[in-house]
PDB file of C-alpha atoms in Angstrom:
ATOM      1  CA  ASP A   1       0.130   0.025  -0.097  1.00 58.00           C
ATOM      2  CA  GLY A   2       1.266   3.264  -0.848  1.00 67.00           C
ATOM      3  CA  GLY A   3       0.769   6.245   1.406  1.00 94.00           C
ATOM      4  CA  ILE A   4       1.934   8.373   4.185  1.00 97.00           C
ATOM      5  CA  THR A   5       2.411   7.180   7.949  1.00 97.00           C
ATOM      6  CA  GLN A   6       2.666   9.344  10.884  1.00 98.00           C
ATOM      7  CA  SER A   7       3.694   7.992  14.441  1.00 96.00           C
ATOM      8  CA  PRO A   8       2.389   8.071  17.172  1.00 96.00           C
ATOM      9  CA  LYS A   9      -0.929   8.701  16.747  1.00 96.00           C
ATOM     10  CA  TYR A  10      -0.997  10.530  20.137  1.00 96.00           C
ATOM     11  CA  LEU A  11       2.006  12.104  21.922  1.00 94.00           C
ATOM     12  CA  PHE A  12       2.185  13.869  25.453  1.00 92.00           C
ATOM     13  CA  ARG A  13       4.911  16.447  26.059  1.00 89.00           C
ATOM     14  CA  LYS A  14       5.947  17.489  29.455  1.00 88.00           C
ATOM     15  CA  GLU A  15       7.306  21.064  30.332  1.00 84.00           C
ATOM     16  CA  GLY A  16      10.517  21.637  28.691  1.00 86.00           C
ATOM     17  CA  GLN A  17      10.786  18.594  26.774  1.00 91.00           C
ATOM     18  CA  ASN A  18      11.449  18.142  23.156  1.00 94.00           C
ATOM     19  CA  VAL A  19       9.578  15.620  21.287  1.00 95.00           C
ATOM     20  CA  THR A  20       9.722  14.251  17.691  1.00 96.00           C
ATOM     21  CA  LEU A  21       6.913  13.339  15.412  1.00 97.00           C
ATOM     22  CA  SER A  22       7.588  10.915  12.751  1.00 98.00           C
ATOM     23  CA  CYS A  23       6.349  10.984   9.126  1.00 98.00           C
ATOM     24  CA  GLU A  24       7.213   8.503   6.415  1.00 98.00           C
ATOM     25  CA  GLN A  25       5.924   8.025   2.891  1.00 97.00           C
ATOM     26  CA  ASN A  26       6.403   5.485   0.289  1.00 96.00           C
ATOM     27  CA  LEU A  27       4.789   7.467  -2.778  1.00 95.00           C
ATOM     28  CA  ASN A  28       8.213   8.301  -4.216  1.00 94.00           C
ATOM     29  CA  HIS A  29       7.497  12.025  -3.780  1.00 94.00           C
ATOM     30  CA  ASP A  30      10.122  14.466  -3.238  1.00 93.00           C
ATOM     31  CA  ALA A  31       8.072  17.359  -1.363  1.00 93.00           C
ATOM     32  CA  MET A  32       7.023  16.972   2.026  1.00 95.00           C
ATOM     33  CA  TYR A  33       5.271  19.467   4.382  1.00 96.00           C
ATOM     34  CA  TRP A  34       4.419  19.484   7.990  1.00 97.00           C
ATOM     35  CA  TYR A  35       1.248  21.705   9.017  1.00 97.00           C
ATOM     36  CA  ARG A  36      -0.559  22.527  12.238  1.00 97.00           C
ATOM     37  CA  GLN A  37      -4.029  22.887  12.817  1.00 97.00           C
ATOM     38  CA  ASP A  38      -5.741  24.457  15.625  1.00 95.00           C
ATOM     39  CA  PRO A  39      -9.126  24.374  16.698  1.00 87.00           C
ATOM     40  CA  GLY A  40     -11.100  26.942  14.291  1.00 80.00           C
ATOM     41  CA  GLN A  41      -8.105  27.581  12.452  1.00 83.00           C
ATOM     42  CA  GLY A  42      -7.059  26.448   8.985  1.00 87.00           C
ATOM     43  CA  LEU A  43      -3.838  24.335   8.322  1.00 95.00           C
ATOM     44  CA  ARG A  44      -0.897  26.466   8.849  1.00 95.00           C
ATOM     45  CA  LEU A  45       2.581  25.469   7.315  1.00 95.00           C
ATOM     46  CA  ILE A  46       5.309  24.844   9.545  1.00 97.00           C
ATOM     47  CA  TYR A  47       8.290  23.588   7.132  1.00 96.00           C
ATOM     48  CA  TYR A  48       8.410  21.923   3.813  1.00 95.00           C
ATOM     49  CA  SER A  49      11.305  20.014   1.892  1.00 95.00           C
ATOM     50  CA  GLN A  50      11.766  19.809  -1.708  1.00 92.00           C
ATOM     51  CA  ILE A  51      14.737  17.686  -1.775  1.00 92.00           C
ATOM     52  CA  VAL A  52      17.107  15.703   0.577  1.00 94.00           C
ATOM     53  CA  ASN A  53      19.172  17.604   2.994  1.00 95.00           C
ATOM     54  CA  ASP A  54      17.172  20.730   2.150  1.00 94.00           C
ATOM     55  CA  PHE A  55      14.191  22.653   3.915  1.00 95.00           C
ATOM     56  CA  GLN A  56      12.293  25.752   4.005  1.00 95.00           C
ATOM     57  CA  LYS A  57      10.613  27.630   7.135  1.00 95.00           C
ATOM     58  CA  GLY A  58       6.970  27.997   6.628  1.00 94.00           C
ATOM     59  CA  ASP A  59       4.609  30.454   8.053  1.00 92.00           C
ATOM     60  CA  ILE A  60       4.907  29.631  11.811  1.00 95.00           C
ATOM     61  CA  ALA A  61       8.439  27.577  12.035  1.00 96.00           C
ATOM     62  CA  GLU A  62       9.259  29.173  15.338  1.00 96.00           C
ATOM     63  CA  GLY A  63       9.917  26.518  18.083  1.00 96.00           C
ATOM     64  CA  TYR A  64       9.873  23.548  15.397  1.00 97.00           C
ATOM     65  CA  SER A  65      12.926  21.697  13.787  1.00 97.00           C
ATOM     66  CA  VAL A  66      13.056  19.402  11.049  1.00 98.00           C
ATOM     67  CA  SER A  67      15.707  17.282   9.094  1.00 97.00           C
ATOM     68  CA  ARG A  68      15.228  15.440   5.842  1.00 97.00           C
ATOM     69  CA  GLU A  69      18.093  12.686   5.695  1.00 97.00           C
ATOM     70  CA  LYS A  70      16.180  10.601   3.641  1.00 96.00           C
ATOM     71  CA  LYS A  71      13.665  10.936   0.703  1.00 96.00           C
ATOM     72  CA  GLU A  72      11.063   8.852   2.617  1.00 97.00           C
ATOM     73  CA  SER A  73      11.184  10.486   5.765  1.00 98.00           C
ATOM     74  CA  PHE A  74      10.747  13.869   7.384  1.00 98.00           C
ATOM     75  CA  PRO A  75      10.586  14.227  11.215  1.00 98.00           C
ATOM     76  CA  LEU A  76       9.533  17.319  13.061  1.00 98.00           C
ATOM     77  CA  THR A  77      10.866  18.123  16.411  1.00 97.00           C
ATOM     78  CA  VAL A  78       8.756  20.351  18.863  1.00 96.00           C
ATOM     79  CA  THR A  79      11.043  22.031  21.100  1.00 94.00           C
ATOM     80  CA  SER A  80      10.914  23.343  24.380  1.00 90.00           C
ATOM     81  CA  ALA A  81      10.894  27.068  22.865  1.00 89.00           C
ATOM     82  CA  GLN A  82       7.266  26.160  21.401  1.00 89.00           C
ATOM     83  CA  LYS A  83       4.861  27.564  24.300  1.00 87.00           C
ATOM     84  CA  ASN A  84       1.781  26.414  22.926  1.00 90.00           C
ATOM     85  CA  PRO A  85       2.559  22.871  21.069  1.00 92.00           C
ATOM     86  CA  THR A  86      -1.051  21.653  21.671  1.00 94.00           C
ATOM     87  CA  ALA A  87      -2.239  20.826  18.293  1.00 96.00           C
ATOM     88  CA  PHE A  88      -3.062  18.348  15.586  1.00 97.00           C
ATOM     89  CA  TYR A  89      -0.148  17.844  13.300  1.00 98.00           C
ATOM     90  CA  LEU A  90      -0.329  16.865   9.564  1.00 98.00           C
ATOM     91  CA  CYS A  91       2.409  15.704   7.343  1.00 98.00           C
ATOM     92  CA  ALA A  92       1.623  15.913   3.854  1.00 96.00           C
ATOM     93  CA  SER A  93       3.647  15.240   0.469  1.00 95.00           C
ATOM     94  CA  SER A  94       3.316  16.220  -2.985  1.00 93.00           C
ATOM     95  CA  ILE A  95       5.115  14.848  -6.255  1.00 90.00           C
ATOM     96  CA  ASP A  96       7.998  17.225  -6.305  1.00 80.00           C
ATOM     97  CA  GLY A  97       6.947  20.885  -5.265  1.00 71.00           C
ATOM     98  CA  THR A  98       7.740  22.424  -8.568  1.00 74.00           C
ATOM     99  CA  GLU A  99       4.385  22.541 -10.311  1.00 73.00           C
ATOM    100  CA  ILE A 100       1.750  25.208  -9.636  1.00 71.00           C
ATOM    101  CA  GLN A 101      -1.082  22.190 -10.251  1.00 78.00           C
ATOM    102  CA  GLU A 102       0.288  19.682  -7.625  1.00 84.00           C
ATOM    103  CA  THR A 103      -1.918  18.029  -4.974  1.00 90.00           C
ATOM    104  CA  GLN A 104      -0.922  17.628  -1.578  1.00 93.00           C
ATOM    105  CA  TYR A 105      -1.954  14.014   0.326  1.00 94.00           C
ATOM    106  CA  PHE A 106      -1.894  13.914   3.927  1.00 97.00           C
ATOM    107  CA  GLY A 107      -0.794  11.397   6.651  1.00 97.00           C
ATOM    108  CA  PRO A 108      -3.262  10.415   9.438  1.00 97.00           C
ATOM    109  CA  GLY A 109      -1.849  13.040  11.749  1.00 97.00           C
ATOM    110  CA  THR A 110      -0.373  13.066  15.197  1.00 97.00           C
ATOM    111  CA  ARG A 111      -2.246  14.811  17.959  1.00 96.00           C
ATOM    112  CA  LEU A 112       0.024  16.373  20.421  1.00 95.00           C
ATOM    113  CA  LEU A 113      -0.996  17.123  24.152  1.00 93.00           C
ATOM    114  CA  VAL A 114       0.951  19.182  26.640  1.00 87.00           C
ATOM    115  CA  LEU A 115       0.743  17.520  30.297  1.00 82.00           C
TER     116      LEU A 115
ATOM    117  CA  GLN B   1      -8.756  40.280   5.097  1.00 61.00           C
ATOM    118  CA  LYS B   2      -8.002  36.715   5.293  1.00 68.00           C
ATOM    119  CA  GLU B   3      -6.283  34.867   2.252  1.00 89.00           C
ATOM    120  CA  VAL B   4      -9.029  32.185   1.733  1.00 94.00           C
ATOM    121  CA  GLU B   5     -12.413  32.653   3.293  1.00 95.00           C
ATOM    122  CA  GLN B   6     -15.334  30.112   4.380  1.00 96.00           C
ATOM    123  CA  ASN B   7     -18.425  30.351   6.323  1.00 92.00           C
ATOM    124  CA  SER B   8     -17.743  28.338   9.143  1.00 90.00           C
ATOM    125  CA  GLY B   9     -21.492  26.688   9.368  1.00 92.00           C
ATOM    126  CA  PRO B  10     -22.669  24.479  10.007  1.00 96.00           C
ATOM    127  CA  LEU B  11     -24.330  24.253   6.921  1.00 97.00           C
ATOM    128  CA  SER B  12     -27.580  21.999   7.319  1.00 97.00           C
ATOM    129  CA  VAL B  13     -29.036  19.963   4.820  1.00 97.00           C
ATOM    130  CA  PRO B  14     -31.619  17.127   4.557  1.00 98.00           C
ATOM    131  CA  GLU B  15     -30.577  13.869   2.978  1.00 98.00           C
ATOM    132  CA  GLY B  16     -30.766  14.043  -0.993  1.00 97.00           C
ATOM    133  CA  ALA B  17     -30.501  17.797  -1.202  1.00 98.00           C
ATOM    134  CA  ILE B  18     -27.680  19.757  -2.792  1.00 98.00           C
ATOM    135  CA  ALA B  19     -25.088  21.323  -0.328  1.00 98.00           C
ATOM    136  CA  SER B  20     -23.556  24.276  -1.680  1.00 97.00           C
ATOM    137  CA  LEU B  21     -20.194  25.179  -0.104  1.00 98.00           C
ATOM    138  CA  ASN B  22     -18.123  28.518  -0.877  1.00 97.00           C
ATOM    139  CA  CYS B  23     -14.880  29.829  -0.697  1.00 96.00           C
ATOM    140  CA  THR B  24     -13.474  33.282  -1.628  1.00 96.00           C
ATOM    141  CA  TYR B  25      -9.826  34.054  -1.943  1.00 95.00           C
ATOM    142  CA  SER B  26      -7.773  37.311  -2.097  1.00 93.00           C
ATOM    143  CA  ASP B  27      -4.522  36.519  -4.128  1.00 87.00           C
ATOM    144  CA  ARG B  28      -5.910  37.274  -7.908  1.00 85.00           C
ATOM    145  CA  VAL B  29      -2.676  35.400  -8.894  1.00 84.00           C
ATOM    146  CA  SER B  30      -3.836  32.033  -7.636  1.00 85.00           C
ATOM    147  CA  GLN B  31      -3.989  29.223 -10.001  1.00 85.00           C
ATOM    148  CA  SER B  32      -4.772  26.025  -8.284  1.00 92.00           C
ATOM    149  CA  PHE B  33      -7.794  25.337  -6.114  1.00 95.00           C
ATOM    150  CA  PHE B  34      -8.665  22.357  -3.974  1.00 96.00           C
ATOM    151  CA  TRP B  35     -11.589  20.903  -1.842  1.00 97.00           C
ATOM    152  CA  TYR B  36     -10.553  18.731   0.910  1.00 97.00           C
ATOM    153  CA  ARG B  37     -13.044  16.753   3.378  1.00 98.00           C
ATOM    154  CA  GLN B  38     -12.098  16.230   6.715  1.00 97.00           C
ATOM    155  CA  TYR B  39     -14.094  13.870   9.322  1.00 97.00           C
ATOM    156  CA  SER B  40     -13.878  14.466  13.009  1.00 94.00           C
ATOM    157  CA  GLY B  41     -10.481  13.640  14.284  1.00 92.00           C
ATOM    158  CA  LYS B  42      -9.183  12.470  10.813  1.00 95.00           C
ATOM    159  CA  SER B  43      -6.998  14.097   8.437  1.00 96.00           C
ATOM    160  CA  PRO B  44      -8.007  16.098   5.282  1.00 97.00           C
ATOM    161  CA  GLU B  45      -8.734  13.835   2.060  1.00 96.00           C
ATOM    162  CA  LEU B  46      -8.678  15.677  -1.629  1.00 96.00           C
ATOM    163  CA  ILE B  47     -12.214  15.772  -3.169  1.00 96.00           C
ATOM    164  CA  MET B  48     -11.761  17.657  -5.692  1.00 95.00           C
ATOM    165  CA  SER B  49      -8.986  20.122  -7.834  1.00 95.00           C
ATOM    166  CA  ILE B  50      -9.910  22.646 -10.044  1.00 95.00           C
ATOM    167  CA  TYR B  51      -7.430  24.843 -12.314  1.00 92.00           C
ATOM    168  CA  SER B  52      -9.678  26.485 -15.109  1.00 91.00           C
ATOM    169  CA  ASN B  53     -12.577  28.815 -14.934  1.00 93.00           C
ATOM    170  CA  GLY B  54     -15.812  26.837 -15.089  1.00 95.00           C
ATOM    171  CA  ASP B  55     -17.253  23.897 -13.717  1.00 95.00           C
ATOM    172  CA  LYS B  56     -15.538  20.393 -12.819  1.00 96.00           C
ATOM    173  CA  GLU B  57     -17.780  17.416 -11.993  1.00 97.00           C
ATOM    174  CA  ASP B  58     -16.683  14.314 -10.167  1.00 96.00           C
ATOM    175  CA  GLY B  59     -19.610  11.607  -9.412  1.00 97.00           C
ATOM    176  CA  ARG B  60     -21.922  13.620  -7.013  1.00 97.00           C
ATOM    177  CA  PHE B  61     -19.364  16.528  -6.772  1.00 98.00           C
ATOM    178  CA  THR B  62     -19.120  19.746  -8.724  1.00 98.00           C
ATOM    179  CA  ALA B  63     -16.123  22.246  -8.259  1.00 97.00           C
ATOM    180  CA  GLN B  64     -17.164  25.619  -9.643  1.00 97.00           C
ATOM    181  CA  LEU B  65     -14.314  28.569 -10.353  1.00 96.00           C
ATOM    182  CA  ASN B  66     -14.646  32.063 -10.922  1.00 95.00           C
ATOM    183  CA  LYS B  67     -11.370  33.634 -11.296  1.00 93.00           C
ATOM    184  CA  ALA B  68     -12.574  37.104 -12.022  1.00 93.00           C
ATOM    185  CA  SER B  69     -14.844  37.028  -8.811  1.00 94.00           C
ATOM    186  CA  GLN B  70     -12.174  35.090  -6.898  1.00 94.00           C
ATOM    187  CA  TYR B  71     -14.450  32.479  -5.801  1.00 95.00           C
ATOM    188  CA  VAL B  72     -14.710  28.872  -5.940  1.00 97.00           C
ATOM    189  CA  SER B  73     -17.493  26.468  -4.626  1.00 97.00           C
ATOM    190  CA  LEU B  74     -18.349  22.983  -4.227  1.00 98.00           C
ATOM    191  CA  LEU B  75     -21.598  21.530  -4.829  1.00 98.00           C
ATOM    192  CA  ILE B  76     -22.703  17.764  -3.379  1.00 98.00           C
ATOM    193  CA  ARG B  77     -25.597  16.645  -5.072  1.00 98.00           C
ATOM    194  CA  ASP B  78     -28.015  13.896  -3.433  1.00 98.00           C
ATOM    195  CA  SER B  79     -26.358  14.680  -0.216  1.00 98.00           C
ATOM    196  CA  GLN B  80     -25.733  11.763   2.077  1.00 98.00           C
ATOM    197  CA  PRO B  81     -25.187  11.448   6.023  1.00 97.00           C
ATOM    198  CA  SER B  82     -21.700  10.146   5.324  1.00 97.00           C
ATOM    199  CA  ASP B  83     -20.821  13.452   3.633  1.00 98.00           C
ATOM    200  CA  SER B  84     -21.158  15.231   6.993  1.00 98.00           C
ATOM    201  CA  ALA B  85     -17.743  16.711   7.672  1.00 97.00           C
ATOM    202  CA  THR B  86     -15.829  19.644   7.370  1.00 97.00           C
ATOM    203  CA  TYR B  87     -14.872  20.933   3.982  1.00 98.00           C
ATOM    204  CA  LEU B  88     -11.712  22.733   3.535  1.00 97.00           C
ATOM    205  CA  CYS B  89     -10.934  25.185   0.722  1.00 97.00           C
ATOM    206  CA  ALA B  90      -7.380  25.435  -0.238  1.00 95.00           C
ATOM    207  CA  VAL B  91      -5.709  28.159  -2.797  1.00 94.00           C
ATOM    208  CA  GLN B  92      -2.149  27.442  -4.233  1.00 90.00           C
ATOM    209  CA  THR B  93      -0.675  31.093  -4.095  1.00 81.00           C
ATOM    210  CA  GLY B  94       2.915  29.842  -5.208  1.00 75.00           C
ATOM    211  CA  PHE B  95       5.172  26.743  -5.255  1.00 71.00           C
ATOM    212  CA  GLN B  96       4.699  25.020  -2.121  1.00 72.00           C
ATOM    213  CA  LYS B  97       2.466  27.559  -0.950  1.00 80.00           C
ATOM    214  CA  LEU B  98      -1.033  26.233  -0.284  1.00 89.00           C
ATOM    215  CA  VAL B  99      -3.233  28.031   1.845  1.00 93.00           C
ATOM    216  CA  PHE B 100      -6.239  26.937   3.605  1.00 95.00           C
ATOM    217  CA  GLY B 101      -9.509  28.488   4.930  1.00 95.00           C
ATOM    218  CA  THR B 102     -10.812  27.398   8.244  1.00 95.00           C
ATOM    219  CA  GLY B 103     -13.368  24.996   6.522  1.00 96.00           C
ATOM    220  CA  THR B 104     -17.234  24.743   6.420  1.00 97.00           C
ATOM    221  CA  ARG B 105     -18.870  22.358   8.629  1.00 97.00           C
ATOM    222  CA  LEU B 106     -21.736  20.404   6.889  1.00 98.00           C
ATOM    223  CA  LEU B 107     -24.515  18.515   8.622  1.00 98.00           C
ATOM    224  CA  VAL B 108     -26.674  16.259   6.098  1.00 98.00           C
ATOM    225  CA  SER B 109     -29.638  14.922   8.401  1.00 96.00           C
ATOM    226  CA  PRO B 110     -31.361  11.544   7.506  1.00 94.00           C
TER     227      PRO B 110
END
């Protein structure tokens, strides 16, 4: 089955703790994205990556970090600097991020809660 | 002004009726438009994409685009209770730049 997987489904963070959300895809897509969704708000872009070892900040990158060491994987770390991390985190991918008419497909999401 | 605006709803329609969901956007150079369906607690799934002015039909779904009025809509014919979800309008304003509306919640009553 081709698709995007995210783990864990639920994640709990303690004060001052860094946590890492996993995103893996086997669609052979070059471009990958991380979004955050809060109740009553649209999805907001945190980071995106078009190729391995390269990534760009989105609209709300502060308090987050990413890496792209493999084409299939784009993990997101929520650092202690992110003061309001409780949200639904969505990973997406698209073919290569170079076309205007390019669909993004989403993984199942990780819900992060602060203890 | 928000880049992509949707009425949050809920939009309530009876089973079998046509549901009409609307979206306006502010960036005139936008070229690609997407409708995603999101069930409560789940991730968005693509319903339709549209790039040219006019209508695009796929089964019970029709997307309508009017670039002059900066308006895109989604019609759902023969609405079913399983269509009850939040519908997200997304507008591509540049490479890798997809801007989402806050979504319209649709309730289809049996």
